[in-house]
Short mmCIF file of C-alpha atoms and ligand atoms in Angstrom, two decimals:
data_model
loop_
_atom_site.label_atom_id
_atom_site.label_comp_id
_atom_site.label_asym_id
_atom_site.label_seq_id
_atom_site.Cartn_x
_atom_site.Cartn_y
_atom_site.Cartn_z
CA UNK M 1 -13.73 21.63 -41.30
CA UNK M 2 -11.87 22.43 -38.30
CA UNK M 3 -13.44 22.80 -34.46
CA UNK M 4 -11.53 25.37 -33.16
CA UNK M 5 -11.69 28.55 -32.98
CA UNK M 6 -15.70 27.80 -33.38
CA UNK M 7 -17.42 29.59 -35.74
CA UNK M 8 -19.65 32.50 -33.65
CA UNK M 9 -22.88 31.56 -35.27
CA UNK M 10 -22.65 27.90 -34.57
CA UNK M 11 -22.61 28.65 -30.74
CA UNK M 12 -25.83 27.92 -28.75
CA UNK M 13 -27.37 29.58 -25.64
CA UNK M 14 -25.75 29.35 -23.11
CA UNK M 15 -22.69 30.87 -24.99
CA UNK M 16 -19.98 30.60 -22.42
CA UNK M 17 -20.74 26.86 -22.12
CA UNK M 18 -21.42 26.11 -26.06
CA UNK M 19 -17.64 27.46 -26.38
CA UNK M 20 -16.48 25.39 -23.20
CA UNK M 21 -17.82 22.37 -24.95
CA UNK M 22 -16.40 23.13 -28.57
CA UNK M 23 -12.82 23.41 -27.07
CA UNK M 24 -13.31 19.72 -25.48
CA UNK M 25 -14.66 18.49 -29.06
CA UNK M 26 -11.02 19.81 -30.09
CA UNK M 27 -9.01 18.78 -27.26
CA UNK M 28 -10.64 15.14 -27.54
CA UNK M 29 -10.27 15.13 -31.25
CA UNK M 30 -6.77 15.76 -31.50
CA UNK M 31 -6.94 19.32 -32.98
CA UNK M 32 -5.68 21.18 -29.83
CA UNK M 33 -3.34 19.53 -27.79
CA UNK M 34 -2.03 19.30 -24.16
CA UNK M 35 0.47 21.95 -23.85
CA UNK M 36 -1.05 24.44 -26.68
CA UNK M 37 -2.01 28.38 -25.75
CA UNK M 38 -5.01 29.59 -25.71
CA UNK M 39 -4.96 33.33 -26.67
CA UNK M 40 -6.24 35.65 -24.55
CA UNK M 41 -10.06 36.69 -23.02
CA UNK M 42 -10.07 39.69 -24.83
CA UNK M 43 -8.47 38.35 -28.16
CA UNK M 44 -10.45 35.27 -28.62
CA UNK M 45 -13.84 37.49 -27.72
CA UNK M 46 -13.03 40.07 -30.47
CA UNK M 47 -12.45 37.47 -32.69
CA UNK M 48 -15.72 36.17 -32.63
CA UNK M 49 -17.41 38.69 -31.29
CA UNK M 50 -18.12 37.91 -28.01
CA UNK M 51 -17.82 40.02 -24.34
CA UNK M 52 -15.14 39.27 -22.40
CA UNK M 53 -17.32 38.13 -20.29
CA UNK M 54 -18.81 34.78 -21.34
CA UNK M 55 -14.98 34.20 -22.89
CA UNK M 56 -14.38 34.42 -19.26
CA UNK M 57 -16.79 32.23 -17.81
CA UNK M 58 -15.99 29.78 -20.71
CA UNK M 59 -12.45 29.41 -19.50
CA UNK M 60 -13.42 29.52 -15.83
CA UNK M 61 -15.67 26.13 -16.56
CA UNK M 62 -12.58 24.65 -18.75
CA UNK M 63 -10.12 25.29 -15.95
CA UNK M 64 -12.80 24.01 -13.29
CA UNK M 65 -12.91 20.64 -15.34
CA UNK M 66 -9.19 20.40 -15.80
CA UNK M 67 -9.20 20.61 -19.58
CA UNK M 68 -6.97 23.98 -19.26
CA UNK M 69 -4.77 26.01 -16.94
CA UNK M 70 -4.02 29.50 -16.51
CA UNK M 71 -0.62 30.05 -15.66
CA UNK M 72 0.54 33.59 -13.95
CA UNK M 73 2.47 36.00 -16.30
CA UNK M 74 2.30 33.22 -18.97
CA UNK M 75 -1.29 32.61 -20.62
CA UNK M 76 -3.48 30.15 -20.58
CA UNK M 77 -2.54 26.41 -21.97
CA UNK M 78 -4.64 22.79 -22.59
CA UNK M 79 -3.85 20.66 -20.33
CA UNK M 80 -6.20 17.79 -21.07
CA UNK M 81 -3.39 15.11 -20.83
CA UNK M 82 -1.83 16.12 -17.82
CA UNK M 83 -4.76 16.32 -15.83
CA UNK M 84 -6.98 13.01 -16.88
CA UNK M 85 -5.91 9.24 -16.46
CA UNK M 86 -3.61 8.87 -19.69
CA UNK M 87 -4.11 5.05 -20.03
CA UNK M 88 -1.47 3.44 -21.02
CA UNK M 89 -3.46 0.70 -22.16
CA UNK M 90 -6.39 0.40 -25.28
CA UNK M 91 -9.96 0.28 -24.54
CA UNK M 92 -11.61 -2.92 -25.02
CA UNK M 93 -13.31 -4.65 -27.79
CA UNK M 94 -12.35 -2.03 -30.85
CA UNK M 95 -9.36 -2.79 -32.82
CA UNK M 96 -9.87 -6.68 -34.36
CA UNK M 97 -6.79 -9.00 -34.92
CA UNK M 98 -4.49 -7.06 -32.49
CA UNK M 99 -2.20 -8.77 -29.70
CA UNK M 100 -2.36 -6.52 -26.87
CA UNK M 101 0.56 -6.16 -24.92
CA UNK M 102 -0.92 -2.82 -23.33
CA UNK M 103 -2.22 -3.82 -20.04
CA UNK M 104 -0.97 -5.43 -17.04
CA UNK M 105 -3.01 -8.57 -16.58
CA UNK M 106 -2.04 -11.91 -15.20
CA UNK M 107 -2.43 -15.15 -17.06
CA UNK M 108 -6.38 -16.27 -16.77
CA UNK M 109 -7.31 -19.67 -18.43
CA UNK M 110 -10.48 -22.05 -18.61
CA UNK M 111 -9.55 -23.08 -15.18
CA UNK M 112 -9.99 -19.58 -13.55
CA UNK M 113 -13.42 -19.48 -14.96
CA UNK M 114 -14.64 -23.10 -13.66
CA UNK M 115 -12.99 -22.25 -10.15
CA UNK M 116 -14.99 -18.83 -10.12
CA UNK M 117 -18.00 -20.43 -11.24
CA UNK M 118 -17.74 -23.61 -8.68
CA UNK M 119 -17.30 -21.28 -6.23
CA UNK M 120 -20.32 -19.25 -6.87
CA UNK M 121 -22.23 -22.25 -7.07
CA UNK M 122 -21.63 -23.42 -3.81
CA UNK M 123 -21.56 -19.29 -2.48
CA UNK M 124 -25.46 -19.80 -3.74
CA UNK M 125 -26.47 -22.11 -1.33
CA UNK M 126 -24.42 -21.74 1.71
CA UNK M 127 -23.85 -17.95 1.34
CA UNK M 128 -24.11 -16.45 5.41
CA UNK M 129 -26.67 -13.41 5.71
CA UNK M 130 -23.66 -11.54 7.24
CA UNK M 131 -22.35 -10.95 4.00
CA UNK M 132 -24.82 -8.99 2.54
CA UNK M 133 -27.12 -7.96 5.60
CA UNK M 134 -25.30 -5.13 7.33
CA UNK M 135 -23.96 -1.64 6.57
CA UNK M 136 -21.62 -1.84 9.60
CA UNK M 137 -18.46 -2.41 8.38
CA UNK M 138 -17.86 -4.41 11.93
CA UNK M 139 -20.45 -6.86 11.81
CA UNK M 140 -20.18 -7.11 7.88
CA UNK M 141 -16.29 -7.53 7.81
CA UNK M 142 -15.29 -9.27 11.24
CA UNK M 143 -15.11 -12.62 9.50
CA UNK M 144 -12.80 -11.57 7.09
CA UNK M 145 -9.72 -10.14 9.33
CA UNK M 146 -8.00 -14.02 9.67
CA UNK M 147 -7.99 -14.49 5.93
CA UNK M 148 -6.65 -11.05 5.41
CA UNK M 149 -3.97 -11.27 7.77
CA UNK M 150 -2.86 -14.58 6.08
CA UNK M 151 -2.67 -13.41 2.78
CA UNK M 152 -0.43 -10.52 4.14
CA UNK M 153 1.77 -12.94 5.82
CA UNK M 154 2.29 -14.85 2.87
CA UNK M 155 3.10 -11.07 1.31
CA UNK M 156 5.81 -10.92 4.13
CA UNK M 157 3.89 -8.59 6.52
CA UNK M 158 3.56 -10.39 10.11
CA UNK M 159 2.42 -7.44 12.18
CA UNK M 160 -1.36 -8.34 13.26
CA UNK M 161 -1.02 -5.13 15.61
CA UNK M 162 -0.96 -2.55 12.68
CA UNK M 163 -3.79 -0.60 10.89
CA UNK M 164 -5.83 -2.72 8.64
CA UNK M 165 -8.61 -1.76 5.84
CA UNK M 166 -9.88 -4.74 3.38
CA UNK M 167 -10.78 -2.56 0.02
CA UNK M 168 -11.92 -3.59 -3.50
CA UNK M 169 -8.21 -3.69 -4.93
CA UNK M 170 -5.40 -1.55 -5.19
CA UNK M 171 -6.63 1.44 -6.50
CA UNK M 172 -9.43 1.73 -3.70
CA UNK M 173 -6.08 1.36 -1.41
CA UNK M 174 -3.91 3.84 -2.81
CA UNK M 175 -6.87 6.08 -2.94
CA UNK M 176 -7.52 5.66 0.83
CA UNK M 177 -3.63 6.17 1.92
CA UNK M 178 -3.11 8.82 -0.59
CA UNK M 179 -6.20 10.56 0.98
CA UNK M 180 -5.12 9.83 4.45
CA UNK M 181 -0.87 10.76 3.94
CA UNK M 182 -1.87 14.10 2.56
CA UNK M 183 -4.08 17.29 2.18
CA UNK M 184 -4.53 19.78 -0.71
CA UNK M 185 -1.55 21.50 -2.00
CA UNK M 186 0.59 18.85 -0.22
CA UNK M 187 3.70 17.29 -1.87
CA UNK M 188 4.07 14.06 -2.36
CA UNK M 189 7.06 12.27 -4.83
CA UNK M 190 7.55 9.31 -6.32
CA UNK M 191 9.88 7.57 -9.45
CA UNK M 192 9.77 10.09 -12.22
CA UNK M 193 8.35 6.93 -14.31
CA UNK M 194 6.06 5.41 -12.43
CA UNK M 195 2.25 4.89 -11.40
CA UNK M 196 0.22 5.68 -14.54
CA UNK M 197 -3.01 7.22 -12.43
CA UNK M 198 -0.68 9.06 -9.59
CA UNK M 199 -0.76 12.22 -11.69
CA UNK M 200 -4.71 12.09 -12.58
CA UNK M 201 -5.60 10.63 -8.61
CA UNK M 202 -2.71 13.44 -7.10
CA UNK M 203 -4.77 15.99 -9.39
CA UNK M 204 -8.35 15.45 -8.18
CA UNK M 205 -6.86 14.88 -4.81
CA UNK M 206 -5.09 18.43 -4.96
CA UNK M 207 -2.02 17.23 -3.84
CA UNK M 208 1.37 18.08 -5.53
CA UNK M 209 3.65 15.09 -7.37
CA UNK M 210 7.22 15.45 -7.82
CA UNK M 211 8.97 12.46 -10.01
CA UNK M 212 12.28 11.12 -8.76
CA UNK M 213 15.18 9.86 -10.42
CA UNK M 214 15.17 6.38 -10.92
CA UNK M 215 18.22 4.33 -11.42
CA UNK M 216 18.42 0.67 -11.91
CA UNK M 217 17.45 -0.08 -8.32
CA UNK M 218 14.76 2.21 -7.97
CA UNK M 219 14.34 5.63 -6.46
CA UNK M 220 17.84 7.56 -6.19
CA UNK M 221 18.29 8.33 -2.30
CA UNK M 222 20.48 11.13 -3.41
CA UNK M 223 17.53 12.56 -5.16
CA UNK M 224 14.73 11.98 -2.19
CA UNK M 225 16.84 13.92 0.19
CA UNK M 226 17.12 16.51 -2.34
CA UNK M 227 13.79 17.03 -2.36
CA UNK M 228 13.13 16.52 1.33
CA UNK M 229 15.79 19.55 1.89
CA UNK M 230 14.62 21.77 -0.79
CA UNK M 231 10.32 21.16 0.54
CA UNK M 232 8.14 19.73 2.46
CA UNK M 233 7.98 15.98 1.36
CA UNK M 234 4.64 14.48 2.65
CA UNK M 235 5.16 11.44 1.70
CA UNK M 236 6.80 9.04 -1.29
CA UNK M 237 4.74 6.59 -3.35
CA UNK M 238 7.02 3.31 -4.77
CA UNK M 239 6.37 0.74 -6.47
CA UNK M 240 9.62 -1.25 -5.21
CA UNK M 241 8.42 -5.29 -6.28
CA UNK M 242 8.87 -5.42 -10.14
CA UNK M 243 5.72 -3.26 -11.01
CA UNK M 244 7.25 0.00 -11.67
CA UNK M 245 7.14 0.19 -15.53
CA UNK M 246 10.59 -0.46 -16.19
CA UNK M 247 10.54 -3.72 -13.95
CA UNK M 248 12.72 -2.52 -11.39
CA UNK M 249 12.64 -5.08 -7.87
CA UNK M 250 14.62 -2.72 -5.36
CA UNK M 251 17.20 -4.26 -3.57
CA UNK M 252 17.12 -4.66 0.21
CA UNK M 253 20.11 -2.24 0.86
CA UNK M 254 18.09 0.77 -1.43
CA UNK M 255 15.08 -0.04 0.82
CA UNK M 256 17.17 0.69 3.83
CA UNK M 257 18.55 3.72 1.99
CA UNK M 258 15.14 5.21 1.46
CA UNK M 259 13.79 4.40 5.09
CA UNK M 260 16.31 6.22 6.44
CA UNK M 261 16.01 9.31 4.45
CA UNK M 262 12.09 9.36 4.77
CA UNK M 263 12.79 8.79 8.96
CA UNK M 264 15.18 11.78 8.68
CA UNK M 265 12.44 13.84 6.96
CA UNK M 266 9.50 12.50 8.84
CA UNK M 267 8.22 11.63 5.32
CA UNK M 268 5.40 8.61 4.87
CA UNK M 269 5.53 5.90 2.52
CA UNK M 270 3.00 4.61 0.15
CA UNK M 271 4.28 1.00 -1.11
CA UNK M 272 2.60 -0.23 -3.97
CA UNK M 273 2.73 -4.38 -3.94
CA UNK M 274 0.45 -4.98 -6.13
CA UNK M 275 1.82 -8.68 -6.89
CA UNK M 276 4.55 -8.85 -4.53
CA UNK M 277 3.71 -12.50 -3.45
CA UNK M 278 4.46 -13.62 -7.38
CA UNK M 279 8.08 -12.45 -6.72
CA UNK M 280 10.06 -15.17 -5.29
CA UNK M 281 12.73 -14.63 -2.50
CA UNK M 282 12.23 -11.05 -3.09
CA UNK M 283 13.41 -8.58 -0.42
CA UNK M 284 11.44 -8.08 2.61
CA UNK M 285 8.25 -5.13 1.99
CA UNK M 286 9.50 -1.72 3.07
CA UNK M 287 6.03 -2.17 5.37
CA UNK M 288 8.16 -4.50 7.39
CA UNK M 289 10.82 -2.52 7.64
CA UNK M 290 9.37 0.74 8.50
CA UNK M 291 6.36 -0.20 10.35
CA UNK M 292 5.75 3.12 11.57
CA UNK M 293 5.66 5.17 8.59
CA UNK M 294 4.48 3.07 5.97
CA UNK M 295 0.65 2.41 4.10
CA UNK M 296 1.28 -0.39 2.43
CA UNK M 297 -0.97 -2.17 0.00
CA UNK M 298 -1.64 -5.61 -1.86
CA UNK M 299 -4.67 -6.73 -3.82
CA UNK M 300 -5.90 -10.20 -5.22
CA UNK M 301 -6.77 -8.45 -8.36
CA UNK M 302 -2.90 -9.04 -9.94
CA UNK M 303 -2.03 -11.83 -8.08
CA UNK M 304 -5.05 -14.54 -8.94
CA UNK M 305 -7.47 -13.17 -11.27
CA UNK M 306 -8.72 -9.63 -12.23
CA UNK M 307 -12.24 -9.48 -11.54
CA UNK M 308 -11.07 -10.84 -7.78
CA UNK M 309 -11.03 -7.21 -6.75
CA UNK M 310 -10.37 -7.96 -3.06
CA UNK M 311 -7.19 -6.28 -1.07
CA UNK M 312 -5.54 -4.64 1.79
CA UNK M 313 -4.24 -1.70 2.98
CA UNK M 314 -2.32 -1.82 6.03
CA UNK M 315 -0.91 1.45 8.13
CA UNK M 316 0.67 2.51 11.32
CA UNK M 317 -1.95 1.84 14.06
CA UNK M 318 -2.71 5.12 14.65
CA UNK M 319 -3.84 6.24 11.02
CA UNK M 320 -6.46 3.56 11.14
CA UNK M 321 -9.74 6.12 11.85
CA UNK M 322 -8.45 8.30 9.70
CA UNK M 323 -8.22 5.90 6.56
CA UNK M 324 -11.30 3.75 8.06
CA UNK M 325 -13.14 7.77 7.68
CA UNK M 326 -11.66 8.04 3.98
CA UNK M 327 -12.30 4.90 2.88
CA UNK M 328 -16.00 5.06 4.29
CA UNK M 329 -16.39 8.74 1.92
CA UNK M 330 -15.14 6.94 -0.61
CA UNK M 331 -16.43 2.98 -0.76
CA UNK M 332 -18.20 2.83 2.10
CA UNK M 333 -16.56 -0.92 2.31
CA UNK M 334 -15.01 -3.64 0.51
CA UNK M 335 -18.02 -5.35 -1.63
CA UNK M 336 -19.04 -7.80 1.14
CA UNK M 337 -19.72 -10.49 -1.51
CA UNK M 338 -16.02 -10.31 -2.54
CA UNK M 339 -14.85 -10.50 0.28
CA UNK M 340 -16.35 -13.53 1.62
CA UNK M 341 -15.51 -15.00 -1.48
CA UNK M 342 -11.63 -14.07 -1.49
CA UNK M 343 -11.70 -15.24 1.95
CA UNK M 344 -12.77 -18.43 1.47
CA UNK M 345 -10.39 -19.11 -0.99
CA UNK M 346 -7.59 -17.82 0.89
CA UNK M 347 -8.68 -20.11 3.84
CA UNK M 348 -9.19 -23.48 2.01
CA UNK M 349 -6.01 -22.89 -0.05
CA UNK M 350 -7.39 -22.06 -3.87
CA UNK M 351 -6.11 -18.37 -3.60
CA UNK M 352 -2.65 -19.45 -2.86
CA UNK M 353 -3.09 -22.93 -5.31
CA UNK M 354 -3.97 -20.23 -7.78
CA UNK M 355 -1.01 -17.64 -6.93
CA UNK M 356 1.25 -20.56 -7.20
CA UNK M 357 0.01 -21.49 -10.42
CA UNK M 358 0.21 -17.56 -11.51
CA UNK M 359 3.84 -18.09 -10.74
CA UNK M 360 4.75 -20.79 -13.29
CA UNK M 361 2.52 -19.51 -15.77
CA UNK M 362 4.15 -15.86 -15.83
CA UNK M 363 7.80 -17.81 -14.63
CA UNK M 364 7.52 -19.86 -18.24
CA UNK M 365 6.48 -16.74 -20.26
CA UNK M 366 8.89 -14.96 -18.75
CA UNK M 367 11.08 -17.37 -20.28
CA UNK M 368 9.96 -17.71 -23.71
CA UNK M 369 9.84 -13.89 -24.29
CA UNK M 370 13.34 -13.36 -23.35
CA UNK M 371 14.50 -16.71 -25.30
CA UNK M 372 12.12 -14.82 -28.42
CA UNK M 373 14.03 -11.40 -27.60
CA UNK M 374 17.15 -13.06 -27.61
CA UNK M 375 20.09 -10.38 -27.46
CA UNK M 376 17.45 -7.42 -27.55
CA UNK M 377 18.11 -5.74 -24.28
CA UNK M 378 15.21 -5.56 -22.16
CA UNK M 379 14.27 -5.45 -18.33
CA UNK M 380 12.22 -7.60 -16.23
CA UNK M 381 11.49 -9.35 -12.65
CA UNK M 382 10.91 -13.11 -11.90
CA UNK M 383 7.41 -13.92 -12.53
CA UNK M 384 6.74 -10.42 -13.65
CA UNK M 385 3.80 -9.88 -15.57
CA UNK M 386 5.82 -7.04 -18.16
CA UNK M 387 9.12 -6.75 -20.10
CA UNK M 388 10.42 -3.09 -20.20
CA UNK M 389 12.15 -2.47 -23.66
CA UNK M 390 14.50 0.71 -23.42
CA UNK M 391 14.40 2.23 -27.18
CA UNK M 392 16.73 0.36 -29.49
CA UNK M 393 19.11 2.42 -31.05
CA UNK M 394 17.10 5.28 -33.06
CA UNK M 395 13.95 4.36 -32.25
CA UNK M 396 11.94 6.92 -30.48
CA UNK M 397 8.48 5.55 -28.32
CA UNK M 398 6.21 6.69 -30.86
CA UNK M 399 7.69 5.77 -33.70
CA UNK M 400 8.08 2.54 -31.95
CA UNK M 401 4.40 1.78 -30.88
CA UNK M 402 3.16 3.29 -33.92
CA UNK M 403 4.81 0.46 -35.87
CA UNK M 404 4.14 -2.51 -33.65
CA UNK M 405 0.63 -1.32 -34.37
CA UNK M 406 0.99 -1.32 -38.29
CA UNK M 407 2.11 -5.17 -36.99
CA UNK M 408 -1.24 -5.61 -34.70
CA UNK M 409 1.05 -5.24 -31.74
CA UNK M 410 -0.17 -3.00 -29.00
CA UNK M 411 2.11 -1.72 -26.61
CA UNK M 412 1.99 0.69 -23.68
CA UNK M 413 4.91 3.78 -24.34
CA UNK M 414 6.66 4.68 -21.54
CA UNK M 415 5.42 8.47 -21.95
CA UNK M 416 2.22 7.32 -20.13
CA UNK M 417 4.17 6.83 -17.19
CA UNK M 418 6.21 10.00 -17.02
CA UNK M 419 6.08 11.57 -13.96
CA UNK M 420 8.91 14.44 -14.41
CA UNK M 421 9.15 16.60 -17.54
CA UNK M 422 12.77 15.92 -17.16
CA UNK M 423 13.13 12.41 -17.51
CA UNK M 424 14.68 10.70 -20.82
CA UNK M 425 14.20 7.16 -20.18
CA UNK M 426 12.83 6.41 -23.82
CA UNK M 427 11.24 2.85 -23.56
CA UNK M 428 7.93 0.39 -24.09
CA UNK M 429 6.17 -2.09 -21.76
CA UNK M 430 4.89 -4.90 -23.24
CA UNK M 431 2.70 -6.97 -20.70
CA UNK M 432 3.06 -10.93 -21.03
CA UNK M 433 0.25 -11.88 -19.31
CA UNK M 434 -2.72 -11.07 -21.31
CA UNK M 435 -2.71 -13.01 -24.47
CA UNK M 436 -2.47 -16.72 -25.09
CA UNK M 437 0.95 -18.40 -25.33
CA UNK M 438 0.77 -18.52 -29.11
CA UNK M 439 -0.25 -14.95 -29.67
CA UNK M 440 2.28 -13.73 -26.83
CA UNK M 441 5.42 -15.64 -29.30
CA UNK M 442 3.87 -14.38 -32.16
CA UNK M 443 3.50 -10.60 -30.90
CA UNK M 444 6.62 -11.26 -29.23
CA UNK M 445 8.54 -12.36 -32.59
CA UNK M 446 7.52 -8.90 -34.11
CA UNK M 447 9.03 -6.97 -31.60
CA UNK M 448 12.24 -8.76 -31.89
CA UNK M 449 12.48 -8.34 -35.26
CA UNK M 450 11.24 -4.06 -35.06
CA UNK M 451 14.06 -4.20 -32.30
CA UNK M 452 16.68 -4.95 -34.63
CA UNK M 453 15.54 -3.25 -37.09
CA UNK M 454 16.75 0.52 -38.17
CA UNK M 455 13.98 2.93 -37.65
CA UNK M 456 11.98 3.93 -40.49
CA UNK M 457 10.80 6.91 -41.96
CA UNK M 458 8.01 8.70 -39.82
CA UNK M 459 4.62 7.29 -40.71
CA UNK M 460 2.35 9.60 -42.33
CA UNK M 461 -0.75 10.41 -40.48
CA UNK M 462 -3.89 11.40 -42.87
C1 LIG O 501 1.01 -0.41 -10.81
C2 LIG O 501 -0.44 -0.75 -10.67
N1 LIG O 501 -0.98 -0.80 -9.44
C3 LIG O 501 -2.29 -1.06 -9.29
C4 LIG O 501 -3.10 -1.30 -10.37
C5 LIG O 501 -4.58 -1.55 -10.18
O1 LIG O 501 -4.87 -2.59 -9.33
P1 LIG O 501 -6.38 -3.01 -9.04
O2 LIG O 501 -6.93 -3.60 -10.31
O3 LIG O 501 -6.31 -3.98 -7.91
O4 LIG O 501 -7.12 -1.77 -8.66
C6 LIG O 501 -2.58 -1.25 -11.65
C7 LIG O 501 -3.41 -1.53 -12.83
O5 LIG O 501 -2.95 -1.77 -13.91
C8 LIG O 501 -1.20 -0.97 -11.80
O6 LIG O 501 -0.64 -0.92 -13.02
#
């Protein structure tokens, strides 16, 4: 039996919002899809006998939630993927035997757990009322500035004079500069595969996203000036240390190239270093480059162990109230408790013990997987935590993921990252970090094999 179009006499009181909620059942179980039109208010209330009304107020609510989008002189379209967080990776705990390659997570053994839990042992008896007595992010936080700056200098940022914010991890950071670069209907760009929440955060922010072309070094200047002739630019997000998707680490001269185009423009810069520090003798942060312009973040999260949500946003001095206002709207503050924590492991030496130790792990899997890939051409950055495969000949993404599945591989396709509709950059990212060494060789030994492999007829879907 299908969902949509609903049968009339299965909708409830209130009608408009009965058919609001059918559509999601279809959108969310596969039977309308992003990109598929609607037909029109009056149509669809003839049809099942409605007033044009509620059909109306039904598609109001739908467009209000994001699920669809009227566009002028065009119709009306769902848009349920392009407006919610497409996750690259697969929700926990559901799928058995399966070696998941889909998520971006550092290497965490038995040790990370005793250190955590030694920690919190001695947290529990020497644990200062500061950290969880105040609501002032002052009093709460003043302890925590030395640590922070630190960490940052260790990340290659030595500028104690700029803007500084402590938050719960990246994505509390790149909310806060996001917020803070740019208002509704503002443009902002970025590489056209890129940040997998930028599109769903840009949405609910209001702000406009324009992908970039990448090339093998990152963000085309050619293309940023392009776009900083032809609009307004706001600002540009990058991911410039190894994270982007297809494990790009820009080179110095490119960061120099896109400073100078964003100081020509007057544009901002968002820099994404979410585990910069792993990267060894990589090129200085844009931050440190372009002081002036530039919201820079870093989080403990990638670098040492994921529940360690702890990290920094710095910014040019004179954004600080602005971002201190955004971030207090937001989180109020970093989780005090957290942040003492983090801070007393950066101090005595067991957050860097434990980034060093991140290092080798990732540096040795790094390793194996490309002595298990062999000739298969694939991308990746020193101590990365991913491999980017571009699609062996005839493979396409889906086809691709849809097989390492049938081979309890998960993988992340690199249409979650899209960021353009124009970009052809068919590929997978398969993270390293997640899975034991053995399962990592063994995942590892299927994609190899797929790789060189001809494609093979499309899978039937029941
Ligand atoms: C590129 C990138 N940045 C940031 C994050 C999130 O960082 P955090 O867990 O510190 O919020 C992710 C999560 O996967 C990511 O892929």
């Amino acid at each position: 039996m299908t969902i949509w179009p609903p049968n009339p006499s299965d909708l409830r009181r209130p009608v408009y919002r009965s058919l609001a909620e059918t559509l999601i059942r279809a959108v969310n179980a596969g039977e309308l899809r992003d990109g598929d039109r609607l037909p029109t208010h009056r149509n669809l209330a003839y049809d099942l006998g409605l007033s044009v009304q509620t059909v109306s107020r039904a598609y109001d609510e739908l467009i209000r939630r994001g699920v669809i989008a009227g566009e002028v002189g065009r119709g009306t379209f769902v848009k349920s993927g392009r407006s919610d967080a497409q996750t690259p990776f697969l929700s926990e705990g559901r799928y058995g035997e399966l070696i998941d390659f889909s998520m971006l997570k550092p290497v965490f053994v038995p040790m990370h757990l005793e250190t955590m839990r030694r920690a919190l042992t001695k947290l529990g008896t020497d644990l200062p009322a500061s950290a969880i007595s105040s609501f002032r992010t002052s009093g709460a936080l003043r302890n925590y500035t030395k640590p922070a700056l630190k960490w940052l200098k260790l990340c290659g940022l030595d500028q104690p004079s700029q803007g500084l914010l402590l938050t719960n991890g990246n994505t509390a950071a790149m909310t806060v500069a996001l917020m803070t670069v740019a208002n509704p209907g503002d443009l902002v760009v970025t590489e056209e595969l890129g940040h997998h929440t930028l599109r769903p955060l840009s949405r609910y922010l209001g702000l406009r996203i324009q992908g970039l072309e990448i090339d093998a070094h990152g963000v085309v200047p050619a293309a940023f000036a392009k776009a900083c002739e032809k609009s307004t630019v706001k600002a540009i997000y990058l991911m410039p240390t190894g994270l982007n998707p297809c494990a790009l680490t820009m080179p110095l001269e490119r960061r120099k190239e896109l400073v100078a185009v964003a100081r020509r423009h007057d544009v901002l810069i968002i820099e994404n270093d979410a585990w910069g520090p792993l990267q060894p003798n990589r090129p200085e942060p844009i931050a440190a480059m372009a002081p002036e312009r530039t919201f820079y973040f870093t989080s403990l999260t990638k670098c040492i162990m994921p529940g360690l949500r702890f990290g920094f946003l710095t910014m040019p001095e004179t954004y600080q109230s602005a971002a201190a206002n955004r971030q207090l709207v937001t989180n109020w503050m970093v989780t005090p408790l957290m942040a003492e924590l983090a801070s007393r492991w950066i101090t005595d030496g067991t957050a860097e013990y434990l980034l060093k130790w991140q290092m080798e792990a990732l540096g040795e899997r790094n390793k194996r997987g490309a002595a298990i890939l062999g000739n298969v051409p694939f991308n990746s950055s020193p101590n990365g935590m991913h491999f980017w495969l571009p699609m062996p000949g005839g493979w396409t993404e889906d086809g691709f993921v849809a097989h390492a599945r049938l081979n309890s591989v998960a993988l992340a396709p690199g249409a979650s990252f899209k960021l353009s509709d124009s970009v052809h950059k068919p590929g997978v990212r398969i993270c390293l970090g997640a899975e034991t060494t053995e399962a990592l060789e063994r995942g590892l030994t299927v994609i190899s094999r797929l790789a060189r492999s001809n494609p093979e007829p499309p899978l039937l879907t029941l």
